Amino acid sequence: MFDHPSYDRHEGVHFFEDADSGLRAIIAVHSTALGPAAGGCRMWQYETGEHALRDALRLSQGMSFKNAMAGLPLGGGKAVIWGNSKTDKSEALFKAFGRAIDTLNGAYYTAEDVGVDTDDMAVVSTQTKFVAGLDKGEAASGDPSPITAQGVYRGIKASAQRAFGSDDLSGRTIAVQGVGSVGGYLCDHLAKEGAKLFVCDIDEEELAKVCQRTGATRIKTDDIYDVDAEIFSPNALGAIINKTTLPRLKAKVVAGGANNQLASPEMDSALKEAGILYAPDYVINGGGIINVAAEISGAYSRDWVMSKLDVLIDTLGEVLDDALSQDLPTNVVAERIARQRISAAKGG
Ligand code: NAD
């Protein structure tokens, strides 16, 4: 573990197995310097346990940076459940997951991520109070995706302002990869402003719905990187900016909600060299965790969420401006700020 390439001095990495329900989960707590670690739970059919571990390590580190950049009193953590979200879900499985979280005594708060929804979180909440993203209850904030999508939409505008000299998206060509919860709401915002959308998804049903709603052009999943679009917005899974896909992109901006978009850290410099402005994923997609943080605080306030979102978009603008003026990759600038904030909280 200590030699794992994605290990970044994580405070704790916890493995859980429950034979009765079939649960196999990893909860990675990257840092609790700023507060309890918070980050969603992903359910995915990983090829191997090693893939699941890598995802948990990288995603939890990303959550530390994300929470720090959003100015939240939260550290970074993430849970992954190894399984097929369409066929392996059961009440017993999410109850076992809830018990697993409870053993950490509040070091980690969970919520939804890919493959996991508010119904699943409701089951988790029967076993532990360290859960957010609930539909019901006094401070319930519900599905965080609409707020994430709103932040991504505003982040795309902020990026367009820097790349094209205008944040007006009407008539801009935008390729959107993934039209699930975040991507779907994002397409609604973009279409409303008059952007010309090209969309793909492996889920044909969702794709058809979004195309009908927004007038978007459907693209085969493998062809999305070749679309002649000014902006590429990834909203599915990670590692999609890599040595194979980058040379295919025609866009001048990469800005989307997906976590861990860069396959490796050096892809940030590669994007810069290719003349592409990259909105760091853990900054632009922080809206959802702001919503979750409001719930964790115990007194959900929509005004508080919106004011935090305003600050987040300003922070993204500062990252982009500093990167452009200092001729640095955007991720380098964002990570520097995030690590400074975490280190300051540790008193170091
Ligand atoms: P989701 O499961 O609702 O949507 C993901 C979509 O991507 C699905 O429709 C799926 O079919 C599609 N997809 C999967 N593989 C694909 C491929 N190869 N090509 C095209 N489409 C593919 O998940 P979501 O909540 O919308 O999250 C999307 C991304 O945003 C994830 O990376 C997630 O970690 C990140 N994110 C989500 C939130 C949130 O509030 N939900 C917050 C921050 C970050």
Short mmCIF file of C-alpha atoms and ligand atoms in Angstrom, two decimals:
data_model
loop_
_atom_site.label_atom_id
_atom_site.label_comp_id
_atom_site.label_asym_id
_atom_site.label_seq_id
_atom_site.Cartn_x
_atom_site.Cartn_y
_atom_site.Cartn_z
CA MET A 1 0.00 0.00 0.00
CA PHE A 2 2.69 2.50 1.01
CA ASP A 3 4.39 2.04 -2.38
CA HIS A 4 1.19 2.30 -4.41
CA PRO A 5 1.61 4.97 -7.14
CA SER A 6 -1.69 6.64 -6.13
CA TYR A 7 -0.93 6.62 -2.38
CA ASP A 8 -0.48 10.20 -1.15
CA ARG A 9 0.02 9.76 2.60
CA HIS A 10 -3.65 8.88 3.03
CA GLU A 11 -4.60 8.93 6.69
CA GLY A 12 -6.45 5.63 6.39
CA VAL A 13 -7.54 3.09 3.80
CA HIS A 14 -10.23 0.70 5.01
CA PHE A 15 -11.34 -2.55 3.35
CA PHE A 16 -14.74 -4.06 4.09
CA GLU A 17 -16.24 -7.38 3.09
CA ASP A 18 -19.65 -8.70 4.10
CA ALA A 19 -20.16 -12.25 2.88
CA ASP A 20 -23.93 -12.32 3.49
CA SER A 21 -24.76 -9.31 1.34
CA GLY A 22 -21.81 -9.59 -1.06
CA LEU A 23 -20.48 -6.15 -0.11
CA ARG A 24 -16.89 -5.47 -1.04
CA ALA A 25 -16.00 -1.84 -0.37
CA ILE A 26 -12.99 0.38 0.16
CA ILE A 27 -13.19 3.63 2.10
CA ALA A 28 -10.15 5.85 1.64
CA VAL A 29 -9.66 8.78 4.02
CA HIS A 30 -7.07 11.07 2.48
CA SER A 31 -7.11 13.94 4.97
CA THR A 32 -9.13 15.18 7.92
CA ALA A 33 -7.04 18.35 8.43
CA LEU A 34 -9.86 20.70 7.44
CA GLY A 35 -12.64 18.62 9.00
CA PRO A 36 -14.24 15.17 8.68
CA ALA A 37 -13.47 13.55 5.33
CA ALA A 38 -16.40 13.82 2.94
CA GLY A 39 -16.90 12.39 -0.52
CA GLY A 40 -19.36 10.24 -2.39
CA CYS A 41 -19.68 6.52 -2.77
CA ARG A 42 -19.14 5.03 -6.23
CA MET A 43 -20.49 1.63 -7.24
CA TRP A 44 -18.67 0.21 -10.23
CA GLN A 45 -17.88 -3.15 -11.79
CA TYR A 46 -14.09 -2.83 -11.53
CA GLU A 47 -11.99 -5.32 -13.46
CA THR A 48 -9.88 -6.09 -10.39
CA GLY A 49 -9.56 -5.09 -6.74
CA GLU A 50 -6.45 -3.15 -7.73
CA HIS A 51 -8.56 -0.95 -10.04
CA ALA A 52 -11.01 -0.34 -7.17
CA LEU A 53 -8.16 0.59 -4.82
CA ARG A 54 -6.60 2.96 -7.33
CA ASP A 55 -9.95 4.69 -7.83
CA ALA A 56 -10.49 5.04 -4.07
CA LEU A 57 -7.00 6.46 -3.51
CA ARG A 58 -7.20 8.96 -6.37
CA LEU A 59 -10.79 10.01 -5.75
CA SER A 60 -10.22 10.60 -2.02
CA GLN A 61 -7.17 12.77 -2.71
CA GLY A 62 -9.27 14.67 -5.24
CA MET A 63 -11.92 15.22 -2.54
CA SER A 64 -9.34 16.78 -0.19
CA PHE A 65 -8.40 19.23 -2.94
CA LYS A 66 -12.03 19.79 -3.91
CA ASN A 67 -13.21 20.54 -0.38
CA ALA A 68 -10.23 22.83 0.22
CA MET A 69 -10.85 24.73 -3.02
CA ALA A 70 -14.55 25.11 -2.18
CA GLY A 71 -13.57 26.63 1.19
CA LEU A 72 -15.40 23.95 3.15
CA PRO A 73 -14.63 22.73 6.69
CA LEU A 74 -14.24 19.20 5.32
CA GLY A 75 -11.40 16.83 4.56
CA GLY A 76 -11.23 14.37 1.69
CA GLY A 77 -12.47 10.79 1.51
CA LYS A 78 -14.22 8.47 -0.91
CA ALA A 79 -15.85 5.06 -0.88
CA VAL A 80 -16.01 2.57 -3.69
CA ILE A 81 -18.28 -0.47 -3.78
CA TRP A 82 -17.05 -3.17 -6.13
CA GLY A 83 -20.12 -4.40 -7.99
CA ASN A 84 -22.57 -3.82 -10.80
CA SER A 85 -24.98 -1.02 -9.85
CA LYS A 86 -27.64 -2.38 -12.22
CA THR A 87 -27.64 -5.98 -10.94
CA ASP A 88 -25.85 -6.24 -7.56
CA LYS A 89 -27.69 -3.68 -5.43
CA SER A 90 -29.69 -4.82 -2.42
CA GLU A 91 -30.94 -3.41 0.84
CA ALA A 92 -28.64 -5.80 2.72
CA LEU A 93 -25.63 -4.54 0.75
CA PHE A 94 -26.25 -0.87 1.55
CA LYS A 95 -27.04 -1.72 5.17
CA ALA A 96 -23.67 -3.48 5.40
CA PHE A 97 -22.06 -0.44 3.80
CA GLY A 98 -23.75 1.81 6.38
CA ARG A 99 -22.39 -0.34 9.21
CA ALA A 100 -18.94 -0.13 7.64
CA ILE A 101 -19.09 3.68 7.61
CA ASP A 102 -20.28 3.74 11.19
CA THR A 103 -17.15 1.89 12.36
CA LEU A 104 -15.13 4.96 11.31
CA ASN A 105 -16.92 7.08 13.95
CA GLY A 106 -17.42 10.16 11.79
CA ALA A 107 -13.98 10.29 10.17
CA TYR A 108 -15.82 9.85 6.85
CA TYR A 109 -19.20 11.12 5.56
CA THR A 110 -20.65 9.50 2.46
CA ALA A 111 -23.11 10.63 -0.25
CA GLU A 112 -24.02 9.60 -3.82
CA ASP A 113 -21.60 9.21 -6.68
CA VAL A 114 -21.70 7.21 -9.92
CA GLY A 115 -24.01 4.20 -9.64
CA VAL A 116 -25.46 5.22 -6.27
CA ASP A 117 -28.64 7.22 -5.67
CA THR A 118 -30.71 8.85 -2.93
CA ASP A 119 -32.67 5.63 -2.30
CA ASP A 120 -29.40 3.81 -1.57
CA MET A 121 -28.33 6.59 0.79
CA ALA A 122 -31.67 6.31 2.60
CA VAL A 123 -30.83 2.66 3.35
CA VAL A 124 -27.31 3.63 4.49
CA SER A 125 -28.85 6.18 6.85
CA THR A 126 -30.65 3.41 8.75
CA GLN A 127 -27.23 2.23 9.98
CA THR A 128 -25.19 5.42 10.39
CA LYS A 129 -25.67 9.15 10.77
CA PHE A 130 -22.52 9.90 8.76
CA VAL A 131 -24.38 10.17 5.48
CA ALA A 132 -25.61 13.07 3.36
CA GLY A 133 -27.35 13.54 0.03
CA LEU A 134 -30.64 12.39 1.55
CA ASP A 135 -34.11 13.17 0.24
CA LYS A 136 -35.85 13.22 3.59
CA GLY A 137 -35.02 14.66 7.00
CA GLU A 138 -34.58 18.09 8.54
CA ALA A 139 -31.39 19.13 6.73
CA ALA A 140 -31.84 16.87 3.67
CA SER A 141 -30.28 18.33 0.54
CA GLY A 142 -31.35 15.67 -1.96
CA ASP A 143 -29.50 14.88 -5.16
CA PRO A 144 -26.41 17.14 -5.43
CA SER A 145 -26.20 16.77 -9.23
CA PRO A 146 -28.26 19.87 -10.16
CA ILE A 147 -25.92 22.09 -8.11
CA THR A 148 -22.86 20.34 -9.53
CA ALA A 149 -24.22 20.91 -13.02
CA GLN A 150 -24.94 24.56 -12.28
CA GLY A 151 -21.34 25.02 -11.10
CA VAL A 152 -19.99 23.24 -14.18
CA TYR A 153 -22.15 25.41 -16.43
CA ARG A 154 -20.86 28.59 -14.78
CA GLY A 155 -17.31 27.19 -14.85
CA ILE A 156 -17.63 26.58 -18.60
CA LYS A 157 -18.67 30.21 -19.00
CA ALA A 158 -15.69 31.39 -16.91
CA SER A 159 -13.37 29.24 -19.04
CA ALA A 160 -14.92 30.50 -22.28
CA GLN A 161 -14.35 34.08 -21.10
CA ARG A 162 -10.60 33.36 -20.81
CA ALA A 163 -10.29 31.24 -23.96
CA PHE A 164 -12.52 33.15 -26.35
CA GLY A 165 -12.82 36.61 -24.73
CA SER A 166 -16.56 36.13 -24.10
CA ASP A 167 -18.60 33.99 -21.73
CA ASP A 168 -21.56 33.98 -24.10
CA LEU A 169 -22.22 30.36 -25.06
CA SER A 170 -24.91 30.95 -27.66
CA GLY A 171 -23.77 29.31 -30.87
CA ARG A 172 -20.68 27.75 -29.20
CA THR A 173 -20.08 24.14 -30.14
CA ILE A 174 -19.78 21.88 -27.11
CA ALA A 175 -19.11 18.12 -27.01
CA VAL A 176 -20.56 16.56 -23.86
CA GLN A 177 -19.38 13.09 -22.82
CA GLY A 178 -21.94 11.47 -20.52
CA VAL A 179 -25.49 12.73 -20.04
CA GLY A 180 -26.28 11.10 -16.67
CA SER A 181 -27.23 13.15 -13.62
CA VAL A 182 -24.66 15.94 -14.01
CA GLY A 183 -24.32 15.81 -17.81
CA GLY A 184 -28.09 15.81 -18.29
CA TYR A 185 -28.72 18.91 -16.18
CA LEU A 186 -25.65 20.57 -17.73
CA CYS A 187 -27.04 20.04 -21.24
CA ASP A 188 -30.27 21.74 -20.16
CA HIS A 189 -28.34 24.85 -19.05
CA LEU A 190 -26.18 24.89 -22.18
CA ALA A 191 -29.11 24.36 -24.55
CA LYS A 192 -31.07 27.12 -22.82
CA GLU A 193 -28.24 29.52 -23.60
CA GLY A 194 -28.22 28.43 -27.24
CA ALA A 195 -25.07 26.31 -27.35
CA LYS A 196 -24.82 23.72 -30.14
CA LEU A 197 -24.47 20.37 -28.40
CA PHE A 198 -22.91 17.06 -29.43
CA VAL A 199 -23.55 14.35 -26.88
CA CYS A 200 -22.70 10.72 -26.23
CA ASP A 201 -23.52 8.12 -23.59
CA ILE A 202 -23.42 4.35 -23.31
CA ASP A 203 -26.94 4.53 -21.90
CA GLU A 204 -29.07 4.79 -25.07
CA GLU A 205 -32.23 5.63 -23.15
CA GLU A 206 -30.73 8.64 -21.33
CA LEU A 207 -29.10 9.77 -24.54
CA ALA A 208 -32.39 9.72 -26.45
CA LYS A 209 -34.11 11.70 -23.67
CA VAL A 210 -31.45 14.42 -23.59
CA CYS A 211 -31.32 14.70 -27.38
CA GLN A 212 -35.07 15.10 -27.53
CA ARG A 213 -35.08 17.70 -24.74
CA THR A 214 -32.16 19.82 -25.94
CA GLY A 215 -31.94 19.23 -29.69
CA ALA A 216 -28.40 17.89 -29.22
CA THR A 217 -26.73 15.81 -31.93
CA ARG A 218 -25.94 12.25 -30.81
CA ILE A 219 -22.41 11.00 -31.33
CA LYS A 220 -21.04 7.46 -30.99
CA THR A 221 -19.16 7.13 -27.69
CA ASP A 222 -15.85 6.38 -29.38
CA ASP A 223 -16.19 9.37 -31.71
CA ILE A 224 -16.78 12.10 -29.10
CA TYR A 225 -13.07 13.07 -29.02
CA ASP A 226 -13.08 13.77 -32.77
CA VAL A 227 -16.03 16.16 -32.78
CA ASP A 228 -15.17 19.58 -34.18
CA ALA A 229 -16.29 21.42 -31.03
CA GLU A 230 -14.83 24.46 -29.27
CA ILE A 231 -15.41 23.02 -25.81
CA PHE A 232 -15.08 19.43 -24.61
CA SER A 233 -17.04 18.66 -21.45
CA PRO A 234 -16.38 15.28 -19.80
CA ASN A 235 -19.20 14.20 -17.47
CA ALA A 236 -18.82 10.43 -17.31
CA LEU A 237 -15.77 8.67 -15.91
CA GLY A 238 -12.13 9.57 -15.24
CA ALA A 239 -8.82 9.24 -17.09
CA ILE A 240 -10.38 10.33 -20.38
CA ILE A 241 -7.65 12.89 -21.09
CA ASN A 242 -4.75 10.67 -22.05
CA LYS A 243 -2.06 10.26 -24.70
CA THR A 244 -4.52 8.67 -27.12
CA THR A 245 -7.43 11.07 -26.73
CA LEU A 246 -5.61 14.40 -26.38
CA PRO A 247 -4.26 14.55 -29.96
CA ARG A 248 -7.82 13.91 -31.21
CA LEU A 249 -9.39 16.91 -29.41
CA LYS A 250 -10.17 20.01 -31.50
CA ALA A 251 -11.46 21.97 -28.49
CA LYS A 252 -9.77 25.01 -26.93
CA VAL A 253 -11.38 24.33 -23.55
CA VAL A 254 -11.80 21.18 -21.47
CA ALA A 255 -14.32 21.79 -18.71
CA GLY A 256 -16.67 19.22 -17.24
CA GLY A 257 -17.99 17.58 -14.10
CA ALA A 258 -16.22 14.20 -14.20
CA ASN A 259 -13.74 13.46 -11.43
CA ASN A 260 -10.08 12.64 -12.19
CA GLN A 261 -10.23 13.57 -15.86
CA LEU A 262 -6.46 13.45 -16.37
CA ALA A 263 -5.09 9.92 -16.84
CA SER A 264 -1.76 11.05 -15.38
CA PRO A 265 -0.52 14.30 -13.80
CA GLU A 266 1.61 15.24 -16.81
CA MET A 267 -1.51 15.46 -19.01
CA ASP A 268 -2.00 18.90 -17.49
CA SER A 269 1.20 20.20 -19.14
CA ALA A 270 0.26 18.34 -22.31
CA LEU A 271 -3.10 20.16 -22.42
CA LYS A 272 -1.35 23.49 -21.94
CA GLU A 273 1.15 22.72 -24.70
CA ALA A 274 -1.74 21.81 -26.99
CA GLY A 275 -3.20 25.27 -26.34
CA ILE A 276 -6.19 23.89 -24.43
CA LEU A 277 -7.43 25.66 -21.30
CA TYR A 278 -8.31 23.04 -18.70
CA ALA A 279 -10.70 23.84 -15.84
CA PRO A 280 -9.36 21.59 -13.03
CA ASP A 281 -12.05 19.00 -12.33
CA TYR A 282 -11.98 19.25 -8.56
CA VAL A 283 -12.57 23.00 -8.75
CA ILE A 284 -15.28 23.20 -11.43
CA ASN A 285 -17.28 20.26 -10.05
CA GLY A 286 -17.33 21.40 -6.39
CA GLY A 287 -20.99 22.47 -6.42
CA GLY A 288 -22.29 19.08 -5.32
CA ILE A 289 -20.03 18.84 -2.31
CA ILE A 290 -21.02 22.37 -1.28
CA ASN A 291 -24.62 21.15 -1.26
CA VAL A 292 -23.60 18.07 0.74
CA ALA A 293 -21.61 20.25 3.19
CA ALA A 294 -24.73 22.30 3.87
CA GLU A 295 -26.49 19.09 4.84
CA ILE A 296 -23.61 17.86 7.01
CA SER A 297 -23.68 21.19 8.89
CA GLY A 298 -27.15 20.16 10.09
CA ALA A 299 -28.93 23.29 8.84
CA TYR A 300 -29.34 23.24 5.06
CA SER A 301 -29.56 26.71 3.54
CA ARG A 302 -29.96 27.30 -0.19
CA ASP A 303 -28.61 30.87 0.22
CA TRP A 304 -25.44 29.55 1.86
CA VAL A 305 -25.00 27.03 -0.98
CA MET A 306 -25.41 29.71 -3.63
CA SER A 307 -22.99 32.10 -1.94
CA LYS A 308 -20.37 29.32 -1.66
CA LEU A 309 -20.93 28.50 -5.33
CA ASP A 310 -20.29 32.16 -6.25
CA VAL A 311 -16.98 32.05 -4.33
CA LEU A 312 -16.06 28.75 -6.01
CA ILE A 313 -16.54 30.20 -9.49
CA ASP A 314 -14.43 33.23 -8.49
CA THR A 315 -11.74 30.81 -7.24
CA LEU A 316 -11.84 28.96 -10.57
CA GLY A 317 -11.41 32.29 -12.35
CA GLU A 318 -8.37 33.09 -10.18
CA VAL A 319 -6.83 29.68 -10.93
CA LEU A 320 -7.30 30.19 -14.68
CA ASP A 321 -5.98 33.77 -14.58
CA ASP A 322 -2.94 32.85 -12.44
CA ALA A 323 -2.14 29.91 -14.71
CA LEU A 324 -2.36 32.07 -17.82
CA SER A 325 -0.34 34.95 -16.36
CA GLN A 326 2.33 32.66 -14.85
CA ASP A 327 2.41 30.35 -17.89
CA LEU A 328 1.67 27.32 -15.70
CA PRO A 329 -0.70 24.37 -16.13
CA THR A 330 -4.00 25.11 -14.37
CA ASN A 331 -3.79 21.97 -12.24
CA VAL A 332 -0.42 23.03 -10.84
CA VAL A 333 -1.90 26.34 -9.69
CA ALA A 334 -5.03 24.72 -8.22
CA GLU A 335 -3.11 22.00 -6.39
CA ARG A 336 -0.73 24.56 -4.94
CA ILE A 337 -3.65 26.51 -3.47
CA ALA A 338 -5.38 23.36 -2.19
CA ARG A 339 -2.24 21.98 -0.52
CA GLN A 340 -1.55 25.39 1.04
CA ARG A 341 -5.04 25.48 2.54
CA ILE A 342 -4.72 21.93 3.93
CA SER A 343 -1.25 22.57 5.27
CA ALA A 344 -2.39 25.82 6.93
CA ALA A 345 -5.18 23.89 8.69
CA LYS A 346 -2.58 21.47 10.03
CA GLY A 347 -0.69 24.48 11.30
CA GLY A 348 2.17 23.70 8.95
P1 NAD B 1 -24.21 9.23 -13.52
O1 NAD B 1 -23.96 7.79 -13.29
O2 NAD B 1 -25.57 9.77 -13.28
O3 NAD B 1 -23.82 9.61 -15.02
C1 NAD B 1 -22.69 9.15 -15.67
C2 NAD B 1 -23.09 8.89 -17.11
O4 NAD B 1 -21.94 8.54 -17.87
C3 NAD B 1 -24.08 7.73 -17.26
O5 NAD B 1 -25.21 8.15 -18.01
C4 NAD B 1 -23.27 6.66 -17.98
O6 NAD B 1 -24.05 5.85 -18.83
C5 NAD B 1 -22.30 7.52 -18.76
N1 NAD B 1 -21.09 6.82 -19.22
C6 NAD B 1 -20.38 5.85 -18.60
N2 NAD B 1 -19.34 5.48 -19.36
C7 NAD B 1 -19.40 6.23 -20.48
C8 NAD B 1 -18.60 6.32 -21.65
N3 NAD B 1 -17.53 5.55 -21.82
N4 NAD B 1 -18.94 7.22 -22.59
C9 NAD B 1 -20.02 8.01 -22.43
N5 NAD B 1 -20.82 7.97 -21.36
C10 NAD B 1 -20.51 7.08 -20.39
O7 NAD B 1 -23.10 10.01 -12.68
P2 NAD B 1 -23.06 11.56 -12.34
O8 NAD B 1 -23.51 11.74 -10.94
O9 NAD B 1 -23.68 12.35 -13.43
O10 NAD B 1 -21.48 11.81 -12.34
C11 NAD B 1 -20.77 12.02 -13.53
C12 NAD B 1 -19.33 12.38 -13.21
O11 NAD B 1 -19.31 13.57 -12.43
C13 NAD B 1 -18.58 11.34 -12.37
O12 NAD B 1 -17.21 11.36 -12.73
C14 NAD B 1 -18.74 11.84 -10.96
O13 NAD B 1 -17.73 11.37 -10.11
C15 NAD B 1 -18.64 13.32 -11.20
N6 NAD B 1 -19.24 14.15 -10.17
C16 NAD B 1 -20.56 14.02 -9.86
C17 NAD B 1 -21.12 14.85 -8.91
C18 NAD B 1 -22.59 14.80 -8.58
O14 NAD B 1 -23.09 15.72 -7.93
N7 NAD B 1 -23.32 13.79 -9.04
C19 NAD B 1 -20.33 15.79 -8.24
C20 NAD B 1 -18.99 15.91 -8.59
C21 NAD B 1 -18.46 15.08 -9.56
#
